[in-house]
Protein backbone atom coordinates (compact mmCIF):
# COMPACT_ATOMS: atom_id res chain seq x y z
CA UNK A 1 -3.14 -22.80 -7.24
CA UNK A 2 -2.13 -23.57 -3.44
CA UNK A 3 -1.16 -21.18 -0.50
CA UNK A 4 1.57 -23.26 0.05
CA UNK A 5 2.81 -22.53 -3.39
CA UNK A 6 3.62 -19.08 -2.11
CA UNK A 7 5.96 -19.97 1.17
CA UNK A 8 9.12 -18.85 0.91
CA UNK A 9 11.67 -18.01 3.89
CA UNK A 10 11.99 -14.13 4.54
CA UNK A 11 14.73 -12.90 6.82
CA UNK A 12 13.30 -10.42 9.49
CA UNK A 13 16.03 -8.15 8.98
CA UNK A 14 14.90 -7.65 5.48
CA UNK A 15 10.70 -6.12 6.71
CA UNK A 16 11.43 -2.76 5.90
CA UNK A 17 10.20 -0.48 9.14
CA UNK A 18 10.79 2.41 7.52
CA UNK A 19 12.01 4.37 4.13
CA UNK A 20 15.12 4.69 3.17
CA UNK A 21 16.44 7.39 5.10
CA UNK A 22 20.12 9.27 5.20
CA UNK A 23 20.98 9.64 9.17
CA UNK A 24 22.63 12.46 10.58
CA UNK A 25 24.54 12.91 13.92
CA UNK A 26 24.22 16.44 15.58
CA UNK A 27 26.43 17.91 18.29
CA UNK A 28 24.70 16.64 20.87
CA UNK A 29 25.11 12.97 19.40
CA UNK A 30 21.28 12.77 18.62
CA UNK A 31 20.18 11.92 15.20
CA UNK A 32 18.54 13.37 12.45
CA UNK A 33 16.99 11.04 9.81
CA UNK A 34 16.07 12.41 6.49
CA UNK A 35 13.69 10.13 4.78
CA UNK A 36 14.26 9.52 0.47
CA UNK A 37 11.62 8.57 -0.95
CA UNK A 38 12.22 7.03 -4.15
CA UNK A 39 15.83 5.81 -3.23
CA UNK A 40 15.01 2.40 -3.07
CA UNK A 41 16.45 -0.58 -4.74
CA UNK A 42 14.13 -1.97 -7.94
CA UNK A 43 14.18 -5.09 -9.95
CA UNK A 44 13.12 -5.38 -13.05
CA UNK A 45 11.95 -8.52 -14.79
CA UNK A 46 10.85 -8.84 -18.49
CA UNK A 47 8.36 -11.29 -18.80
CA UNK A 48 8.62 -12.46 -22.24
CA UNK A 49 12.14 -12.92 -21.85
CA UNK A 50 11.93 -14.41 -18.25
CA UNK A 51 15.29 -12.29 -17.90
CA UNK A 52 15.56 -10.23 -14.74
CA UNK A 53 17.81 -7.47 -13.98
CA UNK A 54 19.01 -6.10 -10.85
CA UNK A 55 22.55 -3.92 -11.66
CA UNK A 56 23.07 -0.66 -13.52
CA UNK A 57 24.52 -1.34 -16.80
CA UNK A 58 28.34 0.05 -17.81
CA UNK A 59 28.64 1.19 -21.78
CA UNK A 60 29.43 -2.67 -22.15
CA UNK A 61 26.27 -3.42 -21.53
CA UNK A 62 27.51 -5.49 -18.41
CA UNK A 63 26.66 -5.66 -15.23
CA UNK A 64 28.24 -2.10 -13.09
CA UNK A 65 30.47 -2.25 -9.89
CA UNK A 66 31.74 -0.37 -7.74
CA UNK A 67 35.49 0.24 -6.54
CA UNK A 68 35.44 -2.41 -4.03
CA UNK A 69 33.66 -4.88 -6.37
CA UNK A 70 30.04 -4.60 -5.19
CA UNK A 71 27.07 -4.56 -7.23
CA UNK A 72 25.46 -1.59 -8.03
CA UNK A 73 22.42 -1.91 -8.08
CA UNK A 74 19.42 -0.19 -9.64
CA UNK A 75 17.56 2.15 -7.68
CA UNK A 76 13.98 3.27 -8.05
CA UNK A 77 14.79 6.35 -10.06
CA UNK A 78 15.79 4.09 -12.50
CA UNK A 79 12.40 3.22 -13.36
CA UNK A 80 12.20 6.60 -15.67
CA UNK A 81 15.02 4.70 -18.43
CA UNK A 82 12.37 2.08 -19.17
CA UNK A 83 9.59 3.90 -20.74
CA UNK A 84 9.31 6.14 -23.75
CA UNK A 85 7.19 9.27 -24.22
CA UNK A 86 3.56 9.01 -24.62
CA UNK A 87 3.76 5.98 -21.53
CA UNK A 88 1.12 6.16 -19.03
CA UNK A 89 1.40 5.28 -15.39
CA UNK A 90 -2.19 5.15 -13.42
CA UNK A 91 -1.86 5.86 -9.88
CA UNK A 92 -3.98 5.34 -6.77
CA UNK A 93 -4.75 8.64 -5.62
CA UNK A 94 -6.36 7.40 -2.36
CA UNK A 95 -5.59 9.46 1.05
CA UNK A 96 -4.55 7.76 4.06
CA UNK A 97 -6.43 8.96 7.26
CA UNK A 98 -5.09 8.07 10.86
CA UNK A 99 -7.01 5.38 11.40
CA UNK A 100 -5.46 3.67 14.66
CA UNK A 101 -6.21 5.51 18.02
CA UNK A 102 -6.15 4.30 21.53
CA UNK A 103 -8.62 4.69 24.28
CA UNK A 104 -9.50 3.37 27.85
CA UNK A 105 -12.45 1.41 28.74
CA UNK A 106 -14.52 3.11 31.68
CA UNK A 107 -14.35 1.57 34.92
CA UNK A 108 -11.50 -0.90 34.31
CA UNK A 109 -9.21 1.97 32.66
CA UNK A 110 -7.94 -1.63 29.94
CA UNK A 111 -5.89 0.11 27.00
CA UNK A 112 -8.22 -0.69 24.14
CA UNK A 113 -6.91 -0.23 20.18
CA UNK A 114 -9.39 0.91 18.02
CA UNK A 115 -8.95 1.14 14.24
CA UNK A 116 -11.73 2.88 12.30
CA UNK A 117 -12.34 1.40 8.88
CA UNK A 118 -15.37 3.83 7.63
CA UNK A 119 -17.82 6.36 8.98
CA UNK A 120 -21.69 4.56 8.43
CA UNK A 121 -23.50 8.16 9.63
CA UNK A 122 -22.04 11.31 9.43
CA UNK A 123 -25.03 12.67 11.27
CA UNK A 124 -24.81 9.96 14.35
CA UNK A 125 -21.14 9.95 14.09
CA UNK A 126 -20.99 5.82 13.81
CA UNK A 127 -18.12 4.49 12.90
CA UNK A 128 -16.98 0.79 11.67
CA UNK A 129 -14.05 -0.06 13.99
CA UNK A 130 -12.13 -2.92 15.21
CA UNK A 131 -10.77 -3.21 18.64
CA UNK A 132 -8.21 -4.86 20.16
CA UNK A 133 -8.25 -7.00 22.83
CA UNK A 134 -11.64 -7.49 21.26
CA UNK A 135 -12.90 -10.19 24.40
CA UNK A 136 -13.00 -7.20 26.83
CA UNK A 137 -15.54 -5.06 24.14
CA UNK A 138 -19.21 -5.58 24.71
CA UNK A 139 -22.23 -3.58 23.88
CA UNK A 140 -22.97 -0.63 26.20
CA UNK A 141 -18.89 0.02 26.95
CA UNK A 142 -18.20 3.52 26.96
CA UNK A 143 -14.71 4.21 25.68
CA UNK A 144 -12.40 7.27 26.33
CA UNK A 145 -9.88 8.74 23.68
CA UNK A 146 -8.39 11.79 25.52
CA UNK A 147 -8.20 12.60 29.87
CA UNK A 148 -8.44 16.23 29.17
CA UNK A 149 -10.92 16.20 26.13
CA UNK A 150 -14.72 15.43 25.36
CA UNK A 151 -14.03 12.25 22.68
CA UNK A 152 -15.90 9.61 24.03
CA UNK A 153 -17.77 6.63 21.94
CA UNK A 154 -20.02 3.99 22.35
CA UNK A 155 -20.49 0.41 21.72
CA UNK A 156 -23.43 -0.11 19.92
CA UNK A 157 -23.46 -3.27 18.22
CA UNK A 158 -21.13 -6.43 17.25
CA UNK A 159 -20.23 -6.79 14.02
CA UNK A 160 -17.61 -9.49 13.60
CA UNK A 161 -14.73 -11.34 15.97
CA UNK A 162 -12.95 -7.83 16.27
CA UNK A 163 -15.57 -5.35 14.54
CA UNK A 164 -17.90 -3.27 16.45
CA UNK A 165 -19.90 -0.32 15.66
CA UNK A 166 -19.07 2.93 17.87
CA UNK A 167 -20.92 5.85 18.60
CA UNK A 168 -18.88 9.14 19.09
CA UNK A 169 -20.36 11.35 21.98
CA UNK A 170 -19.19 14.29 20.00
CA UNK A 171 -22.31 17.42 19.58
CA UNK A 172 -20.08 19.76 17.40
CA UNK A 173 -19.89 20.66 13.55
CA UNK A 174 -19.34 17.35 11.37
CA UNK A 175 -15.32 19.01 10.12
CA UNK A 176 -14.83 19.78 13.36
CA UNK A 177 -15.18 16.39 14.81
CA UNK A 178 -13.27 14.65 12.14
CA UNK A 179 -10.66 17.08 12.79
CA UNK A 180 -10.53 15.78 16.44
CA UNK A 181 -10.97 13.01 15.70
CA UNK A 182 -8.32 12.10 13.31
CA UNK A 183 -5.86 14.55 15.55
CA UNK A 184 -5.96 11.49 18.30
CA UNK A 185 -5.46 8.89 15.50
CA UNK A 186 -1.69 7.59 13.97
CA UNK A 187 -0.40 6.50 10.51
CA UNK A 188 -2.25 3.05 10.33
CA UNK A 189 0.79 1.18 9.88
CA UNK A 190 0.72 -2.52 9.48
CA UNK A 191 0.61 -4.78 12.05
CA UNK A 192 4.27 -6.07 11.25
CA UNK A 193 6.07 -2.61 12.21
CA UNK A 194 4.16 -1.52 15.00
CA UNK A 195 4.78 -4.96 16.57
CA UNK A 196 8.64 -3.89 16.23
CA UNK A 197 8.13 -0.15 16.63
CA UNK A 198 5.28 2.99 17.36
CA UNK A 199 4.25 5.00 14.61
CA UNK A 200 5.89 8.43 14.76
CA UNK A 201 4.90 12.14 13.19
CA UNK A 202 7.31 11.41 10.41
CA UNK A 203 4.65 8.14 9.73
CA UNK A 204 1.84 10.22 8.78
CA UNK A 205 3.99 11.88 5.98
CA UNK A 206 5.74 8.67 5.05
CA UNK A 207 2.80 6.88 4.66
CA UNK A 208 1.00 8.62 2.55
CA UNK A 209 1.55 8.98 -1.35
CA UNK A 210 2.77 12.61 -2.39
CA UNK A 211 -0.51 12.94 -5.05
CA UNK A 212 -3.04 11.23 -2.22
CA UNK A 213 -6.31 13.34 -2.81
CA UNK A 214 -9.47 11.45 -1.73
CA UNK A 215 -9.46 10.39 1.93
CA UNK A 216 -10.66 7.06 2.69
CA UNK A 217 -7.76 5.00 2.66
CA UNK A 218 -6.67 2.66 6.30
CA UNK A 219 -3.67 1.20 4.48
CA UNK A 220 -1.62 2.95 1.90
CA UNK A 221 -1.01 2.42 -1.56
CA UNK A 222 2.57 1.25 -1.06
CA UNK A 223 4.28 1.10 -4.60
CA UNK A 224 2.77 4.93 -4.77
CA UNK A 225 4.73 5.87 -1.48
CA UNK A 226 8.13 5.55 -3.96
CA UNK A 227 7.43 8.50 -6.32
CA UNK A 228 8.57 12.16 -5.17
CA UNK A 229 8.12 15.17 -6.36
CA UNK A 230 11.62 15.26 -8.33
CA UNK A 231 10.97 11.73 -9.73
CA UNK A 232 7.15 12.49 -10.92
CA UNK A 233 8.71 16.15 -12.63
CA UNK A 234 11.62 14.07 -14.22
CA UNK A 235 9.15 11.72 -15.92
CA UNK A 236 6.72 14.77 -16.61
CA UNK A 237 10.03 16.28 -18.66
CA UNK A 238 10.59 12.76 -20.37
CA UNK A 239 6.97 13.16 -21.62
CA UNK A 240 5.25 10.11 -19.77
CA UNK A 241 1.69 11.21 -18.59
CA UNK A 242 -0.24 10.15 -15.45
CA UNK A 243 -3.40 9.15 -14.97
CA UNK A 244 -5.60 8.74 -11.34
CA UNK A 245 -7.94 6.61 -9.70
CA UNK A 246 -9.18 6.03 -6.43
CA UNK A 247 -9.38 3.03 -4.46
CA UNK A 248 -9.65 3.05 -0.88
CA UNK A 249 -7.38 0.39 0.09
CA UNK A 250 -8.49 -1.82 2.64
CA UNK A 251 -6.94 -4.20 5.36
CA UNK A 252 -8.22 -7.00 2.95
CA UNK A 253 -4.37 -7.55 1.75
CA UNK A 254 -3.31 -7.93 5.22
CA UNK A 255 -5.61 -10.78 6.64
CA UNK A 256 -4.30 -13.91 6.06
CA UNK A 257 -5.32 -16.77 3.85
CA UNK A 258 -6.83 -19.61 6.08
CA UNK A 259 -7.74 -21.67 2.89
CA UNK A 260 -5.30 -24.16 0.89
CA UNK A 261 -7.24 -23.95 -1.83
CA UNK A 262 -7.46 -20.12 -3.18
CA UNK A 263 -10.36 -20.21 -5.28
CA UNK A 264 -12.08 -20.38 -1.91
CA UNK A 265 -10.84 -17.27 -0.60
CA UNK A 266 -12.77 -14.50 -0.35
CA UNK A 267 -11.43 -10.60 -0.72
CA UNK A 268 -12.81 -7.85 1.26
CA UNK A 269 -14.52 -4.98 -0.79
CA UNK A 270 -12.67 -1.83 -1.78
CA UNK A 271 -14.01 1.07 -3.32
CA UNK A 272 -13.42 2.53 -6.38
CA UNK A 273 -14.04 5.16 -8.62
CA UNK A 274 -12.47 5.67 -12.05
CA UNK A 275 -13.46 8.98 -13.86
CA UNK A 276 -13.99 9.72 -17.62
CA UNK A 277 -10.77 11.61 -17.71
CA UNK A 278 -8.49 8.65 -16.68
CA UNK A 279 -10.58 6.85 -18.95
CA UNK A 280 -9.52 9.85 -21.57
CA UNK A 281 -5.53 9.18 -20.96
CA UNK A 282 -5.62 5.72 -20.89
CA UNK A 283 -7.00 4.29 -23.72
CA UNK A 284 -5.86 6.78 -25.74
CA UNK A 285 -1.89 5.41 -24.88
CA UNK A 286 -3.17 2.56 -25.07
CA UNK A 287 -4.62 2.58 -28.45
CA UNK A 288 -1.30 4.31 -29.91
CA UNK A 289 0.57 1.55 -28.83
CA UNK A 290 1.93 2.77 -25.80
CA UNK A 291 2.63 1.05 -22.70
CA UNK A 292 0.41 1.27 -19.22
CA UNK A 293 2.03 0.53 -16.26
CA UNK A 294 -0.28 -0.29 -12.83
CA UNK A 295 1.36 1.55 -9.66
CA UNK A 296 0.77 -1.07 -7.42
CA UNK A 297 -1.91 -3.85 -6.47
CA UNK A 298 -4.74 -2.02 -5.72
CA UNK A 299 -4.27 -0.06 -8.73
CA UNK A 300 -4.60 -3.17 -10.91
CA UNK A 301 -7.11 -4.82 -9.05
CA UNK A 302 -9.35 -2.10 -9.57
CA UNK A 303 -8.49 -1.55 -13.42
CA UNK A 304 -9.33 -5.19 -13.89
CA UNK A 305 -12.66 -4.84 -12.34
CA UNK A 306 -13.32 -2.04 -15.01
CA UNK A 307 -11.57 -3.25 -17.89
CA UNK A 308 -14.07 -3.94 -21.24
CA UNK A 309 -14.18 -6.86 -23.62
CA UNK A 310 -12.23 -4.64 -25.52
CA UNK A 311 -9.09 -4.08 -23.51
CA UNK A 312 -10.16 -0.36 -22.70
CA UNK A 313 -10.76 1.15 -19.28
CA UNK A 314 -14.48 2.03 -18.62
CA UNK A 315 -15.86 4.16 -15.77
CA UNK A 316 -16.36 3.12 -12.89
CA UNK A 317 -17.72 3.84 -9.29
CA UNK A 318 -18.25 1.09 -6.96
CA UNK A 319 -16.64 -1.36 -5.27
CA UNK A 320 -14.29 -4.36 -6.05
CA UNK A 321 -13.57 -7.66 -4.06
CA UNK A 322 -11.33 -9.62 -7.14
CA UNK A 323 -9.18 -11.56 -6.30
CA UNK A 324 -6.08 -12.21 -8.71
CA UNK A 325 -4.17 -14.93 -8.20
CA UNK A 326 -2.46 -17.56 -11.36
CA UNK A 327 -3.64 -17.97 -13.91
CA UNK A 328 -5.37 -14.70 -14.68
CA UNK A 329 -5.61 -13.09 -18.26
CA UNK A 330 -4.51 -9.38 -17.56
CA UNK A 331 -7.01 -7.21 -19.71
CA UNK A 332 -6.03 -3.69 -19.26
CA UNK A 333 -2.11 -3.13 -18.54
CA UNK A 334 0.91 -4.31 -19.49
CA UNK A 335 3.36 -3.82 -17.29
CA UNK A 336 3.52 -3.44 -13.67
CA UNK A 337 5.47 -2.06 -10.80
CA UNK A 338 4.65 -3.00 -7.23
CA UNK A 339 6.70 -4.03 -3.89
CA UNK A 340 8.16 -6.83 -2.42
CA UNK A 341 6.09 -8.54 -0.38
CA UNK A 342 5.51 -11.01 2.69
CA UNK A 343 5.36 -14.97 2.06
CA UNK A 344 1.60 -16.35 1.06
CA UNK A 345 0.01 -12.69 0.84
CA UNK A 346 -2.47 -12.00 -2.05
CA UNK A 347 -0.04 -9.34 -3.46
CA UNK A 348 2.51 -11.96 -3.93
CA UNK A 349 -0.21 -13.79 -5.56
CA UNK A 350 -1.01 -11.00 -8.75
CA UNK A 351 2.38 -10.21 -9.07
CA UNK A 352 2.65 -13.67 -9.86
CA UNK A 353 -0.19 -14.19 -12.16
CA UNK A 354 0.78 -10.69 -13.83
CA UNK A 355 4.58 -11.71 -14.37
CA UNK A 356 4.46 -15.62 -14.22
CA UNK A 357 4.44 -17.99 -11.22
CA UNK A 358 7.77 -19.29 -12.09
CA UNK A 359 9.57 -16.17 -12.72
CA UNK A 360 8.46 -14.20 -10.17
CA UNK A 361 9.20 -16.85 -7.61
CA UNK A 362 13.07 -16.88 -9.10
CA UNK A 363 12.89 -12.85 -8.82
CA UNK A 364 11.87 -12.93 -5.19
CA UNK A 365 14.47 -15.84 -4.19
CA UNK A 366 17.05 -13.81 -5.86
CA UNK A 367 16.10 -10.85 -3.94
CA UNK A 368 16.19 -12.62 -0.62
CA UNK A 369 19.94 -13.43 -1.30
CA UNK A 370 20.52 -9.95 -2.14
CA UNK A 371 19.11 -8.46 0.72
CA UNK A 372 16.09 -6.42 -0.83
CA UNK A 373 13.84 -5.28 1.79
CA UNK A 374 10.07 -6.19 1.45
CA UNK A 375 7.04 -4.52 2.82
CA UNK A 376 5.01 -1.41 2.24
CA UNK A 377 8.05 0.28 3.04
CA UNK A 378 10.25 -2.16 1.07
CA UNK A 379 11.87 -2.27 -2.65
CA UNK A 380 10.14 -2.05 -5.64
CA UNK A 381 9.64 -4.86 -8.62
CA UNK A 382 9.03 -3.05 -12.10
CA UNK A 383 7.47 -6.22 -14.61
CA UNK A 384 7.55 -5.74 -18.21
CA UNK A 385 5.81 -7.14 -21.30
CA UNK A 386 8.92 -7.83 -23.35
């Protein structure tokens, strides 16, 4: 297929910047935001039908309303009233670290962003980074990350347009420098919000799933960031099980596509690690008949790296660079939930080749008329194999 097969217009007002939240006005007329989790809106669209549903249902079976004669529409809590017990969700388990800190360049005192992707030596403290403005970065720059404290790196090579490899200037305990380290950093929230607003405290808790476990991630695992703890202990009681793997998600999702023709793009690498005992819960739903839904695109990007010739998850640890995009035969799930997302980005793509080019394309149209929001922050889209 084309990029331009995935334009479509998308309101700014509908980027989520943040959860949904329920403000509060206190005495003083300041206000108090408390964030909800999974009180987003979702969709729902059953493949095999190509039917897609976006209201609660009255004991009609029709579409609900409210008193003033407004839609009422499903929200992500909802999702627990389409599975049955023995279901499986698999869930990216991945921990966000704050990536994105800012320092000063010596001598010219130039605000420089940097954004650490990995650590390459825990010993020499080097770190894969890119910085922005990325003209005024050379080899031999000295950078500062605190007035008051000892955080200082080095530029020690070039690595792409905007990479570089730094060298902290750091002689303490390994913990104890990533400690400092990430206590100068912020949630590493996508380019798209922090062009329309900084990163706060409540970020770093926001952006990050409630079950996130392995650190490694410089993007979150956005469909994840919808479950709470009352949501994941209401689908424990209805008898669905979980299962976990860990991919640290990249910016690779974020860059954009600078090829018409997609075969010809290429994905950056994420790695992944699936254990025997997601293995274990998996295959065993799966081979009673059950259903397996992906949380998100990184989750099934990963299980479709490690999927057999037999339809059954295999271990796994390594890294993954597919890119899904119509038409793709899905090997291991069969169903789906993930966000709403930007015009011509490769999660628009799988959702597409999971749920159908055509359908999914009439499910995001129809939620740009009804005002979902889209983003990591956004609404969710649950697709289903019926």
């Amino acid at each position: 297929m084309k990029l331009s097969q995935f334009k479509f217009k998308l309101p700014e007002a509908q980027v989520a910047l943040e959860p949904p939240f329920r403000a509060f006005e206190n005495e003083d007329g300041t206000v108090d935001k408390i964030y909800r989790r999974d009180e987003c809106r979702l969709m729902v669209l059953h493949r095999k039908s190509q039917t897609i549903e976006m209201c609660k249902k009255d004991a009609d079976g029709n579409d609900m309303k409210d008193k003033d004669g407004n839609p009422v529409y499903l929200g992500f809590r909802d999702i627990v009233n389409y599975f049955d017990e023995g279901d499986v969700f698999v869930f990216n388990d991945t921990k966000v670290f704050p990536a994105r800190l800012y320092g000063t360049k010596e001598k010219t005192d130039a605000k420089i962003e940097v954004f650490l992707l990995r650590e390459l030596n825990e010993e020499l403290r080097l770190w894969d980074v890119l910085v922005e403005p990325a003209r005024k970065i050379r080899i031999g720059n000295k950078l500062f990350f605190d007035e008051d404290g000892p955080m200082v790196a080095e530029v020690i090579d070039n690595t792409t347009s905007r990479g570089r490899t730094l060298r902290f200037l750091y002689d303490c305990p390994h913990d104890e420098f990533k400690r400092e380290l990430f206590a100068l950093g912020e949630a590493p929230l996508p380019r798209y919000i922090i062009n329309r607003r900084p990163a706060t405290a409540d970020d770093m808790v926001n952006f990050q799933t409630i079950f996130a476990r392995n650190e490694g991630a410089v993007t979150a695992p956005a469909t994840g960031l919808h479950f709470s703890r009352e949501l994941m202990k209401l689908m424990e009681i209805r008898g669905l099980e979980f299962a976990y793997i860990t991919v640290h998600c990249g910016l690779g999702n974020f860059e954009p596509i600078e090829v018409e023709d997609l075969t010809k793009h290429k994905m950056n690498s994420e790695q992944v690690s699936i254990t025997a005992e997601a293995c274990k819960t998996v295959n065993a739903a799966k081979a009673d008949g059950h259903r397996v839904c992906a949380v998100g695109i990184s989750t099934v990007r990963a299980t479709e790296t490690a999927v057999g010739t037999d339809g059954m998850l295999k271990e796994y640890e390594g890294w993954t660079n597919k890119f899904i995009f119509p038409p793709y035969d899905f090997g291991m799930t069969n169903s789906l939930v993930t966000n709403f997302y930007h015009p011509e980005s490769t999660m628009l793509m799988t959702t597409c080749a999971f749920g159908g080019y055509d359908i999914v394309m009439e499910a995001y149209n129809e939620a740009v008329k009804h005002g979902y929001r889209f983003g990591c922050y956004g609404d969710a889209l649950l697709i289903l194999d019926d």
